[in-house]
XYZ file of C-alpha atoms in Angstrom:
521
model
C 0.005 -0.051 -0.034
C 1.161 3.548 -0.719
C 1.751 5.751 2.466
C -0.120 8.782 2.841
C 0.945 11.903 1.067
C 1.886 13.876 4.155
C 5.147 14.978 5.834
C 6.922 12.052 7.385
C 9.090 12.681 10.305
C 12.592 10.889 10.457
C 14.553 9.420 13.195
C 17.743 11.134 13.965
C 20.866 9.654 15.447
C 20.529 11.929 18.540
C 17.340 10.156 19.396
C 19.015 7.279 21.001
C 17.222 4.663 18.842
C 19.164 2.225 16.846
C 16.970 2.852 13.798
C 18.135 5.647 11.426
C 17.256 6.834 8.048
C 19.909 8.366 5.698
C 22.215 6.997 3.148
C 25.423 7.400 5.089
C 23.893 5.511 8.045
C 22.499 2.951 5.591
C 25.826 2.508 3.912
C 27.715 2.131 7.153
C 25.182 -0.438 8.436
C 25.601 -2.375 5.152
C 29.162 -2.945 6.104
C 27.907 -4.769 9.349
C 27.367 -8.473 8.630
C 24.608 -8.472 11.366
C 22.498 -6.181 9.167
C 21.267 -8.743 6.746
C 20.658 -11.274 9.635
C 18.363 -8.998 11.656
C 16.508 -7.102 8.889
C 14.155 -8.376 6.360
C 12.710 -6.163 3.439
C 9.117 -5.091 3.948
C 8.490 -5.509 0.102
C 8.866 -8.806 -1.734
C 12.121 -9.411 -3.373
C 10.527 -9.791 -6.776
C 8.783 -6.557 -6.594
C 11.858 -4.911 -5.348
C 13.962 -6.197 -8.167
C 11.398 -5.074 -10.739
C 11.457 -1.542 -9.222
C 15.212 -1.421 -9.429
C 15.032 -2.491 -13.024
C 12.616 0.439 -13.849
C 14.649 2.930 -11.854
C 17.800 1.983 -13.769
C 16.114 2.150 -17.095
C 14.975 5.702 -16.468
C 18.423 6.519 -15.130
C 19.916 5.170 -18.265
C 17.629 7.385 -20.472
C 18.460 10.465 -18.176
C 22.180 10.190 -18.980
C 21.639 9.172 -22.630
C 19.576 12.337 -23.062
C 22.059 14.444 -21.204
C 25.140 13.516 -23.353
C 23.404 13.430 -26.675
C 24.144 17.106 -26.797
C 27.940 16.325 -26.503
C 27.576 13.762 -29.283
C 26.224 16.516 -31.843
C 28.115 19.497 -30.354
C 30.101 20.444 -33.551
C 26.671 20.484 -35.322
C 25.192 22.797 -32.626
C 28.019 25.168 -32.796
C 27.775 25.519 -36.601
C 23.905 25.783 -36.410
C 23.921 28.733 -33.892
C 27.333 30.040 -34.805
C 28.577 30.006 -31.176
C 32.005 29.782 -29.633
C 33.377 27.088 -27.367
C 32.478 28.902 -24.231
C 28.915 29.584 -25.221
C 28.442 26.065 -26.374
C 29.534 24.857 -22.959
C 26.826 26.973 -21.252
C 24.304 24.511 -22.633
C 25.592 22.005 -20.214
C 26.340 24.442 -17.404
C 22.817 25.791 -17.258
C 21.564 22.314 -17.214
C 23.667 21.230 -14.311
C 23.176 24.416 -12.381
C 19.451 24.114 -12.566
C 19.688 20.472 -11.623
C 21.678 21.229 -8.608
C 19.792 24.282 -7.293
C 16.454 22.291 -7.392
C 17.981 19.009 -6.045
C 17.858 20.178 -2.410
C 14.072 21.154 -2.810
C 13.251 17.852 -4.255
C 15.293 16.136 -1.580
C 13.159 18.094 1.047
C 9.941 17.078 -0.669
C 11.002 13.569 -1.126
C 11.625 13.039 2.610
C 8.053 14.216 3.460
C 5.803 13.494 0.590
C 5.007 10.686 -1.859
C 8.227 10.110 -3.712
C 6.665 8.129 -6.496
C 4.383 11.020 -7.469
C 7.281 13.445 -7.382
C 9.342 11.328 -9.795
C 6.463 10.991 -12.133
C 5.806 14.714 -12.226
C 9.456 15.477 -12.769
C 9.737 12.862 -15.464
C 6.782 14.463 -17.235
C 8.533 17.928 -17.217
C 11.774 16.233 -18.549
C 9.878 14.544 -21.397
C 8.228 17.731 -22.613
C 11.237 19.984 -22.302
C 13.800 17.475 -23.783
C 11.386 16.992 -26.733
C 10.838 20.808 -26.910
C 14.643 21.263 -27.316
C 14.425 19.442 -30.808
C 12.240 22.274 -32.218
C 14.398 25.261 -31.601
C 15.403 27.298 -34.634
C 18.775 29.015 -35.273
C 17.599 32.367 -34.075
C 16.424 31.140 -30.667
C 19.585 29.898 -28.848
C 18.243 31.461 -25.782
C 15.191 29.161 -25.866
C 17.533 26.110 -26.110
C 19.231 27.298 -23.026
C 15.841 27.847 -21.189
C 14.687 24.409 -22.183
C 17.945 22.673 -21.149
C 17.470 24.403 -17.818
C 13.945 22.979 -17.457
C 15.354 19.509 -18.453
C 17.735 19.754 -15.483
C 14.737 20.628 -13.156
C 12.827 17.636 -14.286
C 15.919 15.348 -13.986
C 16.620 16.621 -10.552
C 13.322 15.388 -9.264
C 14.074 11.906 -10.337
C 17.824 11.538 -9.750
C 17.641 12.742 -6.119
C 14.815 10.551 -5.032
C 15.344 7.248 -6.899
C 18.375 6.161 -4.853
C 16.447 6.555 -1.651
C 13.689 4.236 -2.738
C 16.335 1.671 -3.631
C 17.781 2.220 -0.230
C 14.404 1.553 1.372
C 13.962 -1.738 -0.651
C 17.053 -3.477 0.394
C 19.335 -3.919 3.338
C 22.968 -4.706 3.913
C 25.123 -5.844 1.028
C 22.071 -6.082 -1.210
C 21.490 -2.357 -0.702
C 25.255 -1.446 -1.683
C 24.943 -3.621 -4.699
C 21.672 -2.318 -6.020
C 22.834 1.236 -5.539
C 26.040 0.350 -7.336
C 24.085 -1.019 -10.230
C 21.877 2.060 -10.381
C 24.962 4.338 -10.620
C 26.626 1.918 -13.076
C 24.068 3.184 -15.617
C 25.641 6.685 -15.576
C 28.574 5.858 -17.703
C 26.597 3.363 -19.742
C 23.963 6.011 -20.591
C 26.744 8.667 -21.120
C 28.258 6.404 -23.803
C 24.950 5.627 -25.517
C 24.320 9.285 -25.624
C 27.219 9.876 -27.820
C 26.328 7.003 -29.994
C 22.700 8.129 -30.230
C 23.658 11.726 -31.053
C 26.129 10.929 -33.685
C 24.071 8.030 -35.237
C 20.888 9.978 -35.509
C 22.365 13.063 -36.804
C 24.209 11.131 -39.532
C 21.017 9.248 -40.677
C 18.743 12.296 -40.683
C 21.188 15.025 -41.651
C 19.782 17.167 -38.714
C 21.030 17.169 -35.114
C 17.709 18.046 -33.680
C 16.361 14.712 -34.444
C 18.923 13.127 -31.975
C 17.027 15.042 -29.175
C 13.706 13.172 -29.967
C 14.910 9.601 -29.259
C 15.178 9.604 -25.451
C 11.882 11.462 -24.863
C 10.100 8.827 -26.907
C 11.698 6.123 -24.971
C 11.031 8.033 -21.692
C 7.258 7.639 -22.337
C 7.776 3.971 -21.735
C 9.693 4.744 -18.512
C 6.848 7.001 -17.273
C 4.329 4.192 -17.598
C 6.751 1.793 -15.957
C 7.125 4.128 -13.005
C 3.336 4.468 -12.611
C 2.603 0.725 -12.531
C 5.837 -1.014 -11.235
C 7.647 1.408 -8.908
C 6.419 1.321 -5.189
C 6.693 4.068 -2.630
C 8.160 2.313 0.395
C 7.988 4.102 3.822
C 11.219 5.866 4.777
C 13.522 3.397 6.410
C 11.107 0.514 5.608
C 13.800 -2.006 4.990
C 15.011 -1.778 8.629
C 11.666 -1.404 10.243
C 9.689 -4.031 8.379
C 7.572 -1.360 6.591
C 6.782 0.763 9.505
C 9.026 3.653 8.555
C 11.002 6.001 11.021
C 10.124 8.742 13.354
C 11.813 11.844 14.704
C 13.491 14.601 12.814
C 17.010 16.283 12.976
C 18.124 19.732 12.058
C 19.761 20.341 8.656
C 22.159 22.731 10.484
C 23.210 20.082 12.918
C 23.930 17.673 10.093
C 26.054 20.099 8.276
C 27.922 21.115 11.411
C 28.767 17.499 12.213
C 29.989 16.666 8.795
C 32.161 19.731 8.484
C 33.933 18.409 11.524
C 34.420 15.060 9.968
C 37.858 15.171 8.212
C 37.406 12.108 6.051
C 34.116 13.680 4.809
C 35.673 16.959 3.991
C 38.622 15.678 2.053
C 36.569 13.082 0.251
C 34.137 15.783 -0.724
C 37.102 17.749 -2.354
C 38.144 14.520 -4.063
C 34.606 13.931 -5.426
C 34.691 17.597 -6.530
C 37.834 16.991 -8.589
C 36.337 13.809 -10.055
C 33.243 15.551 -11.081
C 35.290 18.430 -12.703
C 37.379 15.856 -14.479
C 34.484 13.663 -15.810
C 32.382 16.606 -16.662
C 35.012 18.399 -18.858
C 35.988 15.064 -20.662
C 32.394 13.924 -21.221
C 31.403 17.276 -22.844
C 34.448 18.182 -24.837
C 36.231 14.854 -25.656
C 34.093 14.044 -28.730
C 34.511 17.540 -30.197
C 38.275 17.267 -29.438
C 38.507 13.982 -31.247
C 36.558 15.388 -34.209
C 38.927 18.329 -34.484
C 41.965 16.008 -34.247
C 40.737 14.151 -37.278
C 40.453 17.393 -39.150
C 44.024 18.291 -37.968
C 45.330 14.970 -39.342
C 43.416 15.398 -42.777
C 41.212 12.353 -41.926
C 38.114 14.485 -42.023
C 37.475 17.787 -43.858
C 36.519 20.735 -41.598
C 32.755 21.427 -40.999
C 31.961 24.756 -42.669
C 28.289 24.367 -42.757
C 25.684 22.521 -40.673
C 24.914 19.494 -40.782
C 28.461 18.233 -39.885
C 28.091 14.751 -41.329
C 30.882 12.617 -40.193
C 30.440 10.245 -43.147
C 29.921 12.612 -46.064
C 32.749 14.810 -45.158
C 35.238 12.224 -44.206
C 38.571 11.913 -46.174
C 42.162 11.442 -45.918
C 45.165 12.565 -47.940
C 45.783 10.977 -51.393
C 48.782 8.890 -50.421
C 47.229 7.309 -47.493
C 46.696 3.580 -47.775
C 43.247 3.620 -46.205
C 40.167 3.421 -48.504
C 39.980 4.075 -52.224
C 41.138 7.280 -53.816
C 38.517 9.468 -55.514
C 38.802 12.072 -58.264
C 39.349 14.972 -55.808
C 42.652 13.635 -54.603
C 41.007 12.252 -51.261
C 40.220 8.727 -50.163
C 36.683 8.168 -48.974
C 37.006 6.284 -45.667
C 33.312 5.918 -44.918
C 33.589 2.909 -42.726
C 36.754 4.217 -40.806
C 35.319 7.687 -39.982
C 31.844 6.284 -39.209
C 33.536 3.943 -36.735
C 35.409 6.956 -35.269
C 32.128 8.564 -34.541
C 30.857 5.776 -32.296
C 34.222 4.442 -30.671
C 34.285 7.050 -27.935
C 30.672 6.120 -26.876
C 31.509 2.378 -26.856
C 34.687 2.944 -24.875
C 32.581 4.970 -22.330
C 30.116 2.138 -21.919
C 32.695 -0.646 -21.681
C 35.086 1.200 -19.242
C 32.154 2.322 -17.194
C 31.027 -1.330 -16.679
C 34.295 -2.857 -16.336
C 35.804 -0.131 -14.170
C 32.796 -0.173 -11.819
C 32.916 -3.963 -11.476
C 36.609 -3.885 -10.857
C 36.386 -1.201 -8.365
C 33.640 -2.990 -6.385
C 35.552 -6.247 -6.454
C 38.782 -4.452 -5.079
C 36.796 -2.807 -2.497
C 35.160 -6.028 -1.218
C 38.395 -7.932 -1.350
C 40.464 -5.420 0.581
C 38.009 -3.573 2.775
C 38.360 -6.148 5.700
C 42.145 -6.322 5.501
C 42.698 -2.563 4.697
C 40.324 -0.239 6.418
C 41.235 2.704 4.256
C 40.916 0.737 1.031
C 38.012 2.666 -0.558
C 39.764 6.095 -0.629
C 42.986 4.391 -1.782
C 41.183 2.855 -4.707
C 39.824 6.315 -5.603
C 43.373 7.907 -5.262
C 44.953 5.259 -7.384
C 42.305 5.610 -10.155
C 42.447 9.347 -10.347
C 46.327 9.705 -10.188
C 46.698 6.732 -12.531
C 44.364 8.368 -15.079
C 46.326 11.636 -15.177
C 49.277 10.391 -17.318
C 46.833 8.515 -19.604
C 44.928 11.678 -20.232
C 48.072 13.666 -20.716
C 49.261 11.283 -23.444
C 45.735 11.293 -24.921
C 45.820 15.053 -25.409
C 49.192 14.991 -27.202
C 49.013 11.834 -29.194
C 45.710 13.005 -30.805
C 47.432 15.064 -33.342
C 49.531 12.051 -34.544
C 47.336 8.858 -34.218
C 43.659 8.526 -33.608
C 43.831 4.722 -32.845
C 46.464 5.311 -30.289
C 44.352 8.166 -28.803
C 41.543 5.790 -28.150
C 43.858 3.151 -26.453
C 44.900 5.842 -23.842
C 41.299 7.106 -23.601
C 40.286 3.567 -22.697
C 42.867 3.286 -19.904
C 42.197 6.741 -18.655
C 38.384 6.257 -18.376
C 38.873 2.692 -16.895
C 40.935 4.053 -14.010
C 38.429 6.908 -13.385
C 35.566 4.319 -13.525
C 37.061 2.578 -10.621
C 35.525 5.269 -8.402
C 31.989 4.650 -9.413
C 31.270 1.692 -7.232
C 33.213 3.016 -4.387
C 31.705 6.502 -4.318
C 28.216 4.991 -4.426
C 28.653 4.402 -0.653
C 30.247 7.828 0.062
C 27.936 10.563 1.233
C 27.810 13.486 -1.230
C 26.164 16.773 -1.338
C 25.092 18.233 -4.714
C 26.943 21.495 -4.080
C 30.154 19.778 -4.908
C 29.060 19.477 -8.481
C 28.687 23.212 -8.759
C 32.503 23.315 -8.449
C 32.789 20.208 -10.577
C 30.896 19.218 -13.639
C 28.826 22.247 -13.716
C 31.627 24.564 -14.196
C 34.373 22.437 -15.933
C 32.944 22.471 -19.469
C 32.471 26.310 -19.391
C 36.071 26.756 -17.922
C 37.629 24.484 -20.422
C 35.524 26.258 -23.235
C 36.516 29.752 -22.026
C 40.223 28.777 -22.053
C 39.930 27.467 -25.456
C 38.272 30.652 -26.709
C 41.008 32.705 -24.930
C 43.709 30.834 -26.714
C 41.929 30.805 -30.088
C 41.672 34.593 -30.134
C 45.545 34.853 -29.971
C 45.829 33.923 -33.624
C 43.659 33.967 -36.680
C 40.901 31.290 -36.767
C 41.837 28.193 -38.647
C 40.710 24.520 -37.982
C 44.311 23.733 -36.914
C 44.302 26.414 -34.318
C 40.845 25.570 -33.240
C 42.051 21.999 -32.568
C 45.174 23.326 -30.675
C 43.299 25.788 -28.493
C 40.899 23.114 -27.229
C 43.926 20.688 -26.858
C 45.798 23.125 -24.483
C 42.706 23.904 -22.509
C 42.131 20.286 -21.855
C 45.433 20.003 -20.147
C 43.572 21.258 -17.021
C 42.045 17.895 -16.689
C 45.289 15.685 -15.952
C 46.347 18.272 -13.119
C 42.881 18.164 -11.522
C 43.090 14.325 -11.729
C 46.407 14.482 -9.629
C 44.854 16.870 -7.221
C 41.869 14.721 -6.729
C 44.048 11.752 -6.087
C 45.909 13.767 -3.365
C 42.608 14.560 -1.655
C 41.554 10.869 -1.595
C 44.916 9.927 -0.191
C 44.565 12.324 2.644
C 40.954 10.904 3.229
C 42.610 7.558 3.568
C 44.484 8.868 6.775
C 41.317 9.662 8.608
C 38.513 7.420 7.281
C 39.163 4.415 9.499
C 38.685 6.356 12.720
C 35.780 8.330 11.442
C 34.057 5.216 10.293
C 34.470 3.659 13.817
C 32.837 6.767 15.217
C 29.900 6.627 12.781
C 29.366 3.006 13.424
C 29.070 3.502 17.054
C 26.460 6.126 16.378
C 24.564 3.545 14.016
C 24.390 1.079 16.923
C 23.102 3.746 19.245
C 26.357 3.808 21.255
C 27.826 7.346 21.898
C 31.492 7.715 20.893
C 34.106 8.153 23.676
C 34.235 11.879 22.997
C 30.582 12.524 23.196
C 27.925 11.939 25.719
C 24.345 10.574 24.706
C 22.866 14.111 24.960
C 25.474 15.644 22.594
C 25.515 13.146 19.785
C 25.117 15.146 16.662
C 22.897 13.832 13.866
C 24.031 12.575 10.424
C 20.656 12.711 8.612
C 22.132 13.488 5.118
C 20.435 11.400 2.481
C 21.271 10.000 -0.948
C 18.940 12.721 -2.186
C 22.033 14.947 -2.490
C 23.672 12.604 -4.899
C 23.685 13.444 -8.430
């Protein structure tokens, strides 16, 4: 049965009870073997797994739609005649609206029917995403407005869906299901590149690419209505009864700011978001310009920028067949280049997340600070791969994809591990909300130093992307510092979960840790 649509109070850690609601508490309790022995889900396993499948499907569509724009970015730039920094604003306004509304939907999700909120948000997402495909060249401001509204619709879903999964499962099952949910982020991102490039190529109009995910989203809307439950908050631990009591948001934040491992891991996550945001938005365009620089593809001078029709290499190359204009048409090769980056993103996302999760489970009991160390190794290891990627792109596209593969694989180690780390959405304001614009602004500043040519356009974006490897190293250092504090902080938090005050605090002064997954992007 659905709970009544009225505010539902929550149990805080300061109440003295051993039942607590919130992702940080839940993830810590999932590390305790006793959790699965004592607690049985209130909803049948079959129904819970169906609900997770539905939520993962919609999450896949969310990220496919988000990165379809990146897959057709060169077309958008030619269509509206906009610079790199202006083009990056398309992603920035989307992320900013997403993040500014996420706390509101988190608040509403804690107090009202979460299923209805998701359905309403998904409806807004469908209408505005589809509306983006009808914008004409003189109305770029309307495209920006619609992308901002797409972010609002997606915020209502992305902030609430993980909490429903958290209330359907307990212990290691909860961690596994949330990990699967976030696994669809890189998978959806990769499919977004493929969808954007593929549909734009087939139709000759990038705007058709924006119609695919809204159509599939209608199916997701019906699935949400009929197959997604709205379990009471904390239902997995309370056998469907929910939790009571409420804590202060100010107390939550005050406690977390005193938690050293939380502060340093937050900085690490911000660096990760910056890195992934910049690469996800700009790498397809960078690779396209690299092909122009090598002579593999003719520069796009008029939209549509069809990767097949304008794909050519110098006369003396051994690829393809020579035509009368002195260029070899390499339809298969260039068409393949259009989709490789998307495929690499999908594969590295799946393999990296599974590998990171496996390493975490293997070493967590033996090495208490294994999780942040895995994140540190992943980010710092990706930095040289990205550095080589940026410079080898002007010489060899196949070699570039090899280093992109290893760079993204190392970054993807963090996906499964970060699923259990408490995040707040403001971190992304400094991460993937600003990184595409910063890279675009630096690229524009460099390009203005010389006359505009396709070669200089490539080099300006190349030099601006050098920000990414250095941010990766910085993020790795943040996670390494986290590893110095996390073991002790986890012990204190585990004591709070069990209702036992830490040695430094008495029962009356135990702060709350009510932050929920509704702050996770």
